[in-house]
Amino acid sequence: MPYITTSDGTELYYTDQGEGRPVVFSHGWPLSSDAWRKEIKLVADAGFRAIAHDRRGHGRSQQTYHGNDIDTYARDLRDLVRALDLHDVVVVGHSTGGGEVVRYAAEYAEGRVRKVFTAGAIPPVMLKSETNPEGTPIEVFDAIRAGVLGDVSQYWKDLALPFWGFNRDGVPFSQGLVDDFWRQGMMASLVAAYDCVKAFSETDQTEDLRALDVPIFIAHGGDDQIVPIEAAALKTAEIVSKGTLKVYDGAPHGISGAYQDQLDQDLLAFIAD
């Protein structure tokens, strides 16, 4: 399996498919690059080079005790792009991966990024505060941490329901999606899964969004129960200078079904332009 070694000595697994201009994918918490398997094939089939890595502490990458924060994630992405000598890159991030690619493009891109695409992304900041009343209360994130430290195997199965919107009336249930969420979640180290909660909920990326000088496509499900749209995409669209916002009515946080079909069409159109 292919690996690169980051500047702090961490081994990151990645997959690399196709040829052409590069498109680099960053996954959400607590998943792995497997979450992008369909998009990797579609993008490679469309004539691009599709690359996706497992974030440190997740999937097949090294399980480190330190560095489970947005800035380190972004520097790891920089190291991957450097190691593969990629240029003219489109970076694509879902959820926490959206925060990762935004920080990377704003601070560490070194002129290599031409576009950014996010879906259900965490910026600008998820945590509720006096200056962010639309955010999510700290008690919700404390409950997530308690779930991770408790019966984590059952917690991933429980979390999969709102992640995919299966707790909503009329949404077709897929045991396969629940099982795959559990599988990927169980591959993450407990330290990484726990520490990443603070990373994705408390990192204020307002200045990252202001610093972006390339086009960004901001995709978000209208019924996202994990990263509510009011404190995320709607605010991001107001902050960035070259943003395109698209809300997918009734779509959840997890990318599947009709939502995935439409998102993939929009992604292919965005990277081809």
XYZ file of N, CA and C in Angstrom:
819
model
N 0.841 -1.189 0.000
C 0.000 0.000 0.000
C 0.882 1.247 0.000
N 0.490 2.309 -0.726
C 1.327 3.513 -0.783
C 1.195 4.372 0.471
N 2.320 4.859 0.934
C 2.371 5.755 2.086
C 3.326 6.906 1.778
N 3.086 8.050 2.435
C 4.082 9.114 2.477
C 4.386 9.380 3.948
N 5.560 9.940 4.199
C 5.942 10.310 5.554
C 5.895 11.818 5.678
N 5.142 12.321 6.647
C 4.973 13.763 6.816
C 6.217 14.387 7.439
N 6.212 15.704 7.527
C 7.362 16.434 8.056
C 7.633 16.119 9.524
N 6.638 15.587 10.258
C 6.894 15.195 11.649
C 7.054 13.674 11.795
N 7.227 12.978 10.670
C 7.523 11.558 10.710
C 6.331 10.631 10.748
N 5.129 11.149 10.500
C 3.917 10.330 10.521
C 3.671 9.697 9.159
N 3.333 8.415 9.151
C 3.055 7.720 7.900
C 1.573 7.827 7.560
N 1.282 8.357 6.364
C -0.089 8.517 5.888
C -0.325 7.608 4.687
N -1.399 6.845 4.769
C -1.820 6.027 3.632
C -2.558 6.901 2.623
N -2.387 6.598 1.319
C -3.164 7.290 0.301
C -3.443 6.352 -0.860
N -4.486 6.686 -1.618
C -4.792 5.995 -2.861
C -4.667 6.997 -3.994
N -4.243 6.516 -5.155
C -3.917 7.393 -6.286
C -4.400 6.702 -7.559
N -5.449 7.262 -8.176
C -6.079 6.617 -9.326
C -6.188 7.595 -10.504
N -5.938 7.114 -11.719
C -6.150 7.907 -12.919
C -4.983 8.813 -13.262
N -5.171 9.572 -14.323
C -4.163 10.501 -14.817
C -4.831 11.818 -15.207
N -4.047 12.885 -15.185
C -4.576 14.200 -15.544
C -4.386 15.185 -14.418
N -5.121 16.302 -14.469
C -5.026 17.297 -13.401
C -5.504 16.680 -12.087
N -4.811 16.949 -10.986
C -5.111 16.262 -9.728
C -6.308 16.830 -8.971
N -7.061 15.914 -8.395
C -8.154 16.231 -7.478
C -7.871 15.457 -6.195
N -7.742 16.164 -5.079
C -7.339 15.547 -3.816
C -8.493 15.625 -2.825
N -8.864 14.479 -2.270
C -10.021 14.361 -1.391
C -9.607 14.204 0.072
N -10.338 14.901 0.964
C -10.151 14.772 2.409
C -11.475 14.349 3.042
N -11.429 13.304 3.823
C -12.646 12.692 4.377
C -13.085 13.320 5.686
N -14.282 12.956 6.111
C -14.835 13.435 7.368
C -14.494 12.531 8.540
N -14.871 12.981 9.726
C -14.687 12.238 10.980
C -15.850 11.269 11.160
N -15.620 10.064 11.604
C -14.375 9.366 11.962
C -13.964 8.403 10.852
N -14.113 8.809 9.615
C -14.047 7.899 8.479
C -12.632 7.773 7.916
N -12.530 7.387 6.650
C -11.257 7.211 5.976
C -11.446 7.581 4.512
N -10.413 7.419 3.734
C -10.520 7.732 2.305
C -11.538 6.835 1.603
N -11.900 5.721 2.224
C -12.922 4.850 1.639
C -14.250 5.581 1.448
N -14.483 6.623 2.236
C -15.727 7.389 2.116
C -15.854 8.035 0.742
N -14.736 8.200 0.030
C -14.727 8.851 -1.277
C -14.580 7.851 -2.428
N -14.765 6.559 -2.161
C -14.438 5.551 -3.185
C -15.193 5.781 -4.496
N -16.474 6.138 -4.413
C -17.237 6.349 -5.648
C -16.723 7.564 -6.401
N -16.485 8.653 -5.681
C -16.013 9.880 -6.321
C -14.618 9.680 -6.936
N -13.778 8.893 -6.275
C -12.446 8.621 -6.821
C -12.562 7.964 -8.191
N -13.446 6.987 -8.306
C -13.630 6.315 -9.596
C -14.219 7.268 -10.638
N -15.245 8.012 -10.264
C -15.883 8.916 -11.219
C -14.914 9.977 -11.720
N -14.143 10.540 -10.810
C -13.191 11.586 -11.183
C -12.080 11.018 -12.060
N -11.575 9.831 -11.725
C -10.544 9.198 -12.552
C -11.099 8.843 -13.931
N -12.342 8.331 -13.970
C -12.964 7.989 -15.251
C -13.175 9.220 -16.127
N -13.303 10.383 -15.482
C -13.531 11.626 -16.228
C -12.235 12.251 -16.734
N -11.108 11.586 -16.491
C -9.844 12.084 -17.028
C -8.992 12.882 -16.068
N -9.236 12.708 -14.779
C -8.452 13.398 -13.771
C -7.673 12.385 -12.933
N -6.722 12.865 -12.183
C -5.979 12.048 -11.227
C -6.619 12.233 -9.858
N -7.194 11.185 -9.314
C -7.927 11.245 -8.047
C -7.071 10.667 -6.924
N -6.875 11.467 -5.891
C -6.008 11.082 -4.771
C -6.773 11.323 -3.472
N -6.690 10.370 -2.562
C -7.330 10.529 -1.261
C -6.463 9.854 -0.205
N -6.333 10.490 0.947
C -5.514 9.930 2.024
C -6.361 9.659 3.251
N -5.856 8.770 4.097
C -6.448 8.572 5.420
C -5.780 9.561 6.370
N -6.597 10.386 7.026
C -6.051 11.354 7.983
C -5.283 10.622 9.094
N -4.273 11.269 9.633
C -3.533 10.648 10.739
C -4.508 10.194 11.829
N -4.283 8.986 12.353
C -5.168 8.435 13.377
C -6.401 7.773 12.833
N -6.602 7.808 11.522
C -7.791 7.248 10.881
C -7.381 6.210 9.829
N -8.289 5.304 9.545
C -8.056 4.342 8.482
C -6.754 3.584 8.646
N -5.960 3.572 7.573
C -4.715 2.809 7.539
C -3.493 3.657 7.848
N -3.700 4.935 8.197
C -2.578 5.798 8.538
C -2.117 5.556 9.965
N -0.936 6.082 10.267
C -0.355 5.885 11.593
C -1.226 6.519 12.671
N -1.338 5.825 13.787
C -2.138 6.317 14.900
C -1.235 7.084 15.862
N -1.262 8.390 15.725
C -0.409 9.246 16.542
C -1.172 9.783 17.748
N -0.431 10.049 18.813
C -1.040 10.644 19.996
C -1.178 12.153 19.833
N -0.245 12.754 19.127
C -0.243 14.201 18.938
C -0.682 14.560 17.512
N -1.076 15.817 17.334
C -1.351 16.336 15.997
C -2.766 16.145 15.509
N -3.670 15.818 16.403
C -5.063 15.624 15.994
C -5.811 16.959 16.055
N -5.427 17.857 15.159
C -5.999 19.199 15.115
C -6.008 19.681 13.671
N -6.808 20.690 13.380
C -7.010 21.144 12.005
C -5.708 21.627 11.372
N -4.883 22.331 12.123
C -3.672 22.865 11.518
C -2.713 21.742 11.123
N -2.565 20.739 11.975
C -1.700 19.615 11.627
C -2.279 18.835 10.465
N -3.598 18.646 10.455
C -4.228 17.959 9.317
C -3.899 18.691 8.009
N -3.966 20.018 8.039
C -3.704 20.798 6.832
C -2.240 20.700 6.418
N -1.340 20.669 7.396
C 0.083 20.517 7.072
C 0.376 19.117 6.542
N -0.336 18.126 7.045
C -0.202 16.774 6.482
C -0.633 16.758 5.011
N -1.712 17.467 4.714
C -2.169 17.552 3.323
C -1.122 18.256 2.463
N -0.526 19.312 3.002
C 0.572 19.978 2.294
C 1.697 18.994 1.993
N 2.046 18.174 2.972
C 3.135 17.223 2.788
C 2.786 16.173 1.737
N 1.525 15.765 1.677
C 1.093 14.816 0.647
C 1.218 15.440 -0.737
N 0.728 16.660 -0.884
C 0.786 17.346 -2.182
C 2.238 17.572 -2.601
N 3.083 17.934 -1.650
C 4.507 18.106 -1.949
C 5.141 16.782 -2.382
N 4.867 15.725 -1.620
C 5.494 14.430 -1.887
C 5.144 13.913 -3.275
N 3.907 14.175 -3.717
C 3.474 13.721 -5.040
C 3.730 14.771 -6.110
N 4.279 15.916 -5.690
C 4.614 17.033 -6.582
C 3.407 17.430 -7.444
N 2.307 17.712 -6.774
C 1.059 18.054 -7.454
C 0.960 19.561 -7.654
N 0.389 19.941 -8.790
C 0.150 21.352 -9.104
C -1.224 21.476 -9.751
N -1.756 22.710 -9.738
C -3.067 22.959 -10.358
C -4.126 22.044 -9.749
N -4.142 21.974 -8.428
C -4.937 21.003 -7.676
C -6.326 21.558 -7.345
N -7.330 20.679 -7.410
C -8.625 20.942 -6.787
C -8.670 20.107 -5.512
N -8.903 20.750 -4.371
C -9.031 20.025 -3.110
C -10.508 19.919 -2.755
N -10.901 18.733 -2.301
C -12.296 18.425 -2.001
C -12.376 17.898 -0.572
N -13.238 18.483 0.258
C -13.322 18.045 1.645
C -14.742 17.944 2.139
N -15.027 16.857 2.856
C -16.326 16.658 3.481
C -16.195 16.812 4.991
N -17.092 17.591 5.595
C -17.181 17.712 7.047
C -15.858 18.232 7.627
N -15.203 17.450 8.505
C -13.904 17.859 9.024
C -12.898 18.023 7.900
N -13.008 17.172 6.886
C -12.144 17.318 5.715
C -12.327 18.644 5.022
N -13.529 19.218 5.116
C -13.765 20.545 4.565
C -12.959 21.595 5.299
N -12.879 21.471 6.620
C -12.037 22.380 7.388
C -10.575 22.199 7.056
N -10.179 20.948 6.857
C -8.793 20.648 6.498
C -8.404 21.298 5.183
N -9.230 21.154 4.145
C -8.849 21.700 2.841
C -8.923 23.224 2.828
N -9.844 23.806 3.600
C -9.917 25.266 3.678
C -8.663 25.825 4.339
N -8.236 25.211 5.468
C -7.006 25.677 6.119
C -5.807 25.470 5.203
N -5.754 24.332 4.530
C -4.645 24.067 3.613
C -4.598 25.112 2.494
N -5.733 25.341 1.848
C -5.766 26.276 0.720
C -5.459 27.697 1.157
N -5.856 28.051 2.381
C -5.640 29.412 2.868
C -4.218 29.648 3.362
N -3.586 28.606 3.948
C -2.315 28.828 4.641
C -1.129 28.082 4.046
N -1.360 26.938 3.407
C -0.237 26.063 3.068
C -0.192 25.647 1.596
N -0.985 26.251 0.754
C -1.136 25.765 -0.621
C 0.080 26.015 -1.500
N 0.878 27.008 -1.183
C 2.111 27.295 -1.932
C 1.849 27.494 -3.428
N 0.667 28.053 -3.740
C 0.327 28.325 -5.124
C -0.087 27.104 -5.929
N -0.326 25.982 -5.267
C -0.629 24.738 -5.979
C -2.132 24.502 -6.167
N -2.979 25.275 -5.500
C -4.428 25.014 -5.521
C -5.130 25.954 -6.493
N -5.995 25.393 -7.351
C -6.761 26.236 -8.259
C -8.214 26.381 -7.836
N -8.749 25.382 -7.080
C -10.138 25.451 -6.644
C -10.330 24.635 -5.354
N -11.410 24.958 -4.636
C -11.781 24.246 -3.423
C -13.245 23.834 -3.539
N -13.547 22.604 -3.127
C -14.925 22.109 -3.120
C -15.173 21.506 -1.743
N -16.209 22.008 -1.046
C -16.537 21.452 0.263
C -17.976 20.945 0.283
N -18.207 19.947 1.129
C -19.555 19.397 1.316
C -19.782 19.171 2.805
N -20.836 19.767 3.336
C -21.131 19.616 4.759
C -19.969 20.018 5.640
N -19.248 21.045 5.235
C -17.985 21.396 5.894
C -18.206 22.161 7.195
N -17.222 22.071 8.080
C -17.336 22.653 9.425
C -17.110 24.159 9.499
N -16.338 24.799 8.596
C -16.127 26.250 8.745
C -17.426 27.050 8.620
N -17.465 28.246 9.234
C -16.358 28.874 9.955
C -16.102 28.311 11.352
N -17.122 28.036 12.168
C -16.924 27.407 13.474
C -18.265 26.828 13.931
N -18.221 25.612 14.483
C -19.456 24.928 14.865
C -19.960 25.321 16.251
N -19.047 25.599 17.180
C -19.427 25.790 18.577
C -20.250 27.058 18.787
N -21.316 26.930 19.544
C -22.159 28.071 19.901
C -21.433 28.976 20.890
N -21.565 30.277 20.667
C -20.970 31.269 21.560
C -21.770 32.553 21.443
N -21.360 33.572 22.198
C -22.052 34.861 22.118
C -21.949 35.449 20.720
N -20.831 35.204 20.061
C -20.647 35.738 18.710
C -21.103 34.768 17.626
N -21.487 33.564 18.034
C -21.948 32.545 17.094
C -23.191 31.847 17.649
N -24.287 32.591 17.808
C -25.486 32.031 18.443
C -26.134 30.914 17.644
N -25.838 30.808 16.352
C -26.412 29.747 15.524
C -25.690 28.409 15.712
N -24.581 28.432 16.464
C -23.768 27.242 16.632
C -24.386 26.191 17.528
N -23.656 25.101 17.693
C -24.106 23.957 18.479
C -23.549 24.065 19.899
N -24.382 23.865 20.935
C -23.916 24.005 22.324
C -22.806 23.009 22.667
N -21.930 23.402 23.573
C -20.808 22.563 23.984
C -21.281 21.228 24.538
N -22.484 21.210 25.142
C -22.993 19.963 25.716
C -23.148 18.869 24.665
N -23.448 19.248 23.434
C -23.575 18.264 22.355
C -22.226 17.613 22.073
N -21.175 18.405 22.047
C -19.843 17.866 21.785
C -19.318 17.074 22.972
N -19.703 17.490 24.184
C -19.340 16.701 25.355
C -19.998 15.322 25.293
N -21.233 15.271 24.804
C -21.926 13.986 24.675
C -21.250 13.103 23.616
N -20.754 13.727 22.550
C -20.018 12.964 21.530
C -18.761 12.361 22.143
N -18.037 13.166 22.920
C -16.822 12.653 23.567
C -17.155 11.506 24.513
N -18.259 11.646 25.242
C -18.661 10.576 26.152
C -18.993 9.306 25.378
N -19.625 9.452 24.222
C -19.943 8.292 23.391
C -18.697 7.596 22.895
N -17.696 8.389 22.500
C -16.439 7.823 22.011
C -15.708 7.078 23.127
N -15.751 7.635 24.339
C -15.066 7.003 25.461
C -15.854 5.855 26.074
N -17.132 5.771 25.754
C -17.964 4.710 26.299
C -17.929 3.474 25.416
N -19.107 3.028 24.996
C -19.211 1.878 24.092
C -19.081 2.402 22.668
N -17.837 2.598 22.240
C -17.609 3.283 20.968
C -18.161 2.483 19.791
N -18.127 1.173 19.874
C -18.657 0.355 18.786
C -20.151 0.606 18.589
N -20.904 0.629 19.684
C -22.330 0.924 19.586
C -22.562 2.382 19.210
N -21.673 3.264 19.686
C -21.847 4.680 19.390
C -21.773 4.946 17.900
N -20.829 4.300 17.199
C -20.755 4.512 15.754
C -22.032 4.044 15.064
N -22.615 2.957 15.523
C -23.866 2.478 14.933
C -25.006 3.465 15.187
N -25.029 4.038 16.386
C -26.077 5.012 16.722
C -25.895 6.311 15.937
N -24.649 6.773 15.844
C -24.377 8.039 15.167
C -24.671 7.953 13.674
N -24.542 6.752 13.107
C -24.792 6.576 11.679
C -26.219 6.956 11.290
N -27.154 6.842 12.216
C -28.564 7.119 11.877
C -28.784 8.589 11.540
N -28.432 9.539 12.425
C -28.584 10.947 12.011
C -27.579 11.354 10.936
N -26.418 10.722 10.893
C -25.417 11.025 9.868
C -26.014 10.840 8.479
N -26.719 9.726 8.280
C -27.333 9.430 6.982
C -28.785 9.875 6.896
N -29.330 10.429 7.987
C -30.719 10.875 7.981
C -31.724 9.756 8.136
N -31.276 8.577 8.603
C -32.177 7.433 8.721
C -33.175 7.580 9.863
N -32.976 8.597 10.708
C -33.940 8.864 11.774
C -35.081 9.760 11.309
N -35.118 10.093 10.031
C -36.188 10.911 9.461
C -37.217 10.010 8.793
N -38.492 10.393 8.917
C -39.571 9.637 8.279
C -39.396 9.651 6.766
N -39.589 8.490 6.180
C -39.570 8.385 4.732
C -38.207 8.217 4.100
N -37.135 8.239 4.907
C -35.798 8.052 4.362
C -35.494 6.559 4.298
N -35.221 6.010 3.116
C -34.935 4.577 2.995
C -33.712 4.186 3.811
N -33.840 3.126 4.593
C -32.752 2.679 5.468
C -31.802 1.758 4.724
N -30.505 1.906 4.972
C -29.496 1.028 4.395
C -28.619 0.468 5.505
N -28.752 -0.812 5.776
C -27.882 -1.445 6.770
C -26.438 -1.421 6.309
N -26.247 -1.491 4.996
C -24.900 -1.453 4.454
C -24.169 -0.170 4.785
N -24.852 0.981 4.667
C -24.223 2.255 4.998
C -23.896 2.338 6.489
N -24.807 1.834 7.326
C -24.550 1.816 8.771
C -23.336 0.943 9.075
N -23.286 -0.230 8.463
C -22.171 -1.152 8.700
C -20.849 -0.545 8.233
N -20.877 0.157 7.100
C -19.637 0.729 6.587
C -19.185 1.907 7.429
N -20.127 2.697 7.943
C -19.780 3.774 8.870
C -19.119 3.182 10.109
N -19.694 2.104 10.638
C -19.126 1.431 11.810
C -17.723 0.910 11.496
N -17.566 0.271 10.341
C -16.269 -0.284 9.951
C -15.198 0.794 9.914
N -15.485 1.895 9.252
C -14.496 2.964 9.150
C -14.246 3.617 10.497
N -15.308 3.822 11.277
C -15.141 4.412 12.599
C -14.269 3.569 13.509
N -14.411 2.258 13.436
C -13.626 1.377 14.292
C -12.162 1.317 13.877
N -11.847 1.767 12.673
C -10.453 1.822 12.241
C -9.713 3.015 12.846
N -10.446 4.030 13.269
C -9.822 5.220 13.862
C -9.358 4.911 15.276
N -8.223 5.489 15.663
C -7.769 5.320 17.037
C -8.690 6.099 17.977
N -8.786 5.645 19.210
C -9.641 6.321 20.185
C -9.138 7.736 20.453
N -7.822 7.896 20.502
C -7.242 9.229 20.731
C -7.631 10.186 19.612
N -7.468 9.732 18.358
C -7.791 10.597 17.226
C -9.274 10.926 17.181
N -10.118 9.912 17.420
C -11.560 10.137 17.390
C -11.981 11.130 18.470
N -11.395 11.011 19.641
C -11.740 11.892 20.764
C -11.222 13.311 20.531
N -9.932 13.429 20.206
C -9.337 14.761 20.046
C -9.926 15.531 18.868
N -10.347 14.802 17.849
C -10.882 15.469 16.663
C -12.198 16.178 16.957
N -12.897 15.783 18.005
C -14.147 16.465 18.361
C -13.866 17.936 18.669
N -12.834 18.186 19.451
C -12.446 19.579 19.740
C -12.000 20.280 18.464
N -11.243 19.550 17.631
C -10.732 20.146 16.394
C -11.869 20.600 15.491
N -12.867 19.727 15.275
C -13.920 20.103 14.325
C -14.959 21.037 14.914
N -15.052 21.114 16.240
C -16.106 21.943 16.826
C -15.633 23.329 17.267
N -14.372 23.457 17.645
C -13.914 24.696 18.267
C -12.929 25.505 17.416
N -12.502 24.964 16.284
C -11.548 25.692 15.448
C -12.256 26.774 14.650
N -11.921 28.008 14.914
C -12.522 29.136 14.196
C -11.732 29.377 12.911
N -12.379 29.142 11.771
C -11.709 29.280 10.486
C -12.208 30.477 9.675
N -12.720 31.459 10.380
C -13.195 32.669 9.716
C -12.094 33.321 8.896
N -10.903 33.438 9.485
C -9.798 34.081 8.779
C -9.305 33.238 7.614
N -9.404 31.916 7.727
C -9.058 31.055 6.593
C -9.967 31.354 5.412
N -11.258 31.477 5.690
C -12.221 31.753 4.624
C -11.954 33.110 3.988
N -11.623 34.096 4.783
C -11.324 35.425 4.249
C -10.059 35.407 3.393
N -9.141 34.507 3.740
C -7.862 34.465 3.030
C -7.932 33.701 1.713
N -8.975 32.916 1.502
C -9.076 32.145 0.265
C -9.120 33.080 -0.940
N -8.252 32.814 -1.918
C -8.227 33.652 -3.115
C -8.509 32.843 -4.377
N -9.111 31.646 -4.198
C -9.487 30.796 -5.336
C -10.979 30.481 -5.215
N -11.613 30.078 -6.315
C -13.040 29.742 -6.246
C -13.306 28.574 -5.297
N -14.420 28.654 -4.570
C -14.836 27.592 -3.678
C -16.315 27.281 -3.912
N -16.628 26.010 -4.098
C -18.004 25.530 -4.220
C -18.398 25.007 -2.851
N -19.472 25.547 -2.291
C -19.905 25.239 -0.926
C -21.203 24.434 -1.005
N -21.099 23.119 -0.876
C -22.264 22.234 -0.927
C -22.690 21.865 0.486
N -23.995 21.800 0.714
C -24.463 21.452 2.059
C -25.871 20.894 1.986
N -26.114 19.833 2.751
C -27.453 19.267 2.850
C -28.365 20.151 3.669
N -29.581 20.362 3.183
C -30.521 21.220 3.890
C -31.006 20.635 5.193
N -30.882 19.304 5.378
C -31.281 18.652 6.627
C -30.077 17.996 7.290
N -28.941 18.660 7.234
C -27.725 18.163 7.865
C -27.873 18.272 9.382
N -27.899 17.123 10.064
C -28.064 17.105 11.518
C -26.730 17.075 12.263
N -25.643 16.904 11.536
C -24.323 16.814 12.162
C -23.623 18.171 12.136
N -23.616 18.815 10.976
C -23.068 20.173 10.831
C -24.203 21.058 10.328
N -25.008 21.600 11.245
C -26.158 22.403 10.829
C -25.767 23.554 9.910
N -26.532 23.732 8.867
C -26.171 24.649 7.796
C -26.132 26.114 8.240
N -26.923 26.485 9.238
C -27.011 27.889 9.638
C -25.678 28.436 10.151
N -24.895 27.581 10.824
C -23.616 28.033 11.370
C -22.448 27.661 10.477
N -22.746 27.050 9.332
C -21.673 26.551 8.474
C -21.748 27.165 7.083
N -22.357 26.462 6.143
C -22.327 26.894 4.741
C -22.916 28.280 4.531
N -24.021 28.591 5.213
C -24.649 29.894 4.998
C -23.715 31.033 5.402
N -22.960 30.826 6.483
C -22.012 31.848 6.916
C -20.774 31.866 6.028
N -20.316 30.675 5.653
C -19.143 30.593 4.786
C -19.364 31.366 3.494
N -20.549 31.208 2.911
C -20.857 31.861 1.639
C -20.809 33.383 1.757
N -21.083 33.893 2.952
C -21.039 35.332 3.165
C -19.619 35.854 3.356
N -18.709 34.963 3.790
C -17.351 35.388 4.130
C -16.407 35.316 2.938
N -16.489 34.236 2.156
C -15.527 34.048 1.059
C -15.790 35.039 -0.068
N -14.732 35.298 -0.855
C -14.854 36.280 -1.933
C -15.234 35.663 -3.270
N -15.012 34.347 -3.420
C -15.264 33.693 -4.705
C -16.057 32.407 -4.498
N -17.136 32.515 -3.742
C -17.883 31.327 -3.377
C -19.151 31.111 -4.176
N -19.490 29.831 -4.366
C -20.770 29.420 -4.936
C -21.432 28.476 -3.941
N -22.596 28.847 -3.436
C -23.313 28.032 -2.455
C -24.403 27.235 -3.140
N -24.496 25.939 -2.801
C -25.616 25.127 -3.253
C -26.147 24.310 -2.082
N -27.435 24.467 -1.805
C -28.101 23.725 -0.749
C -28.918 22.613 -1.390
N -28.733 21.395 -0.907
C -29.449 20.227 -1.425
C -30.623 19.960 -0.485
N -31.805 20.296 -0.953
C -32.990 20.249 -0.106
C -33.191 18.860 0.495
N -33.353 18.824 1.821
C -33.654 17.583 2.524
C -32.499 16.628 2.669
N -31.325 16.973 2.157
C -30.184 16.059 2.191
C -29.546 16.038 3.576
N -29.018 14.879 3.984
C -28.368 14.747 5.291
C -26.898 15.130 5.224
N -26.190 14.791 6.283
C -24.748 15.046 6.312
C -24.003 14.038 5.443
N -24.333 12.771 5.581
C -23.692 11.732 4.795
C -24.074 11.827 3.326
N -23.124 11.526 2.456
C -23.335 11.670 1.015
C -23.718 10.314 0.434
N -24.966 10.169 0.037
C -25.437 8.912 -0.536
C -26.698 9.172 -1.348
N -27.126 8.150 -2.096
C -28.393 8.201 -2.811
C -28.493 9.335 -3.805
N -29.679 9.940 -3.877
C -29.927 11.023 -4.820
C -29.036 12.228 -4.536
N -28.770 12.471 -3.259
C -27.869 13.564 -2.889
C -26.486 13.335 -3.486
N -25.971 12.123 -3.371
C -24.663 11.813 -3.930
C -24.650 11.952 -5.447
N -25.715 11.491 -6.087
C -25.789 11.590 -7.549
C -25.681 13.038 -8.008
N -26.425 13.926 -7.357
C -26.400 15.333 -7.752
C -25.082 15.996 -7.375
N -24.587 15.679 -6.181
C -23.314 16.255 -5.743
C -22.186 15.859 -6.692
N -22.175 14.604 -7.101
C -21.118 14.146 -8.002
C -21.189 14.856 -9.355
N -22.384 15.100 -9.857
C -22.527 15.860 -11.102
C -21.961 17.265 -10.938
N -22.271 17.888 -9.803
C -21.786 19.243 -9.557
C -20.269 19.254 -9.375
N -19.728 18.236 -8.718
C -18.288 18.151 -8.542
C -17.572 18.011 -9.885
N -18.067 17.118 -10.734
C -17.438 16.913 -12.031
C -17.483 18.180 -12.891
N -18.608 18.883 -12.833
C -18.722 20.131 -13.587
C -17.753 21.184 -13.044
N -17.605 21.224 -11.736
C -16.752 22.228 -11.093
C -15.286 21.996 -11.417
N -14.834 20.744 -11.370
C -13.414 20.488 -11.620
C -13.069 20.575 -13.094
N -14.077 20.381 -13.958
C -13.822 20.425 -15.402
C -13.707 21.844 -15.943
N -14.262 22.792 -15.224
C -14.302 24.182 -15.690
C -12.919 24.816 -15.605
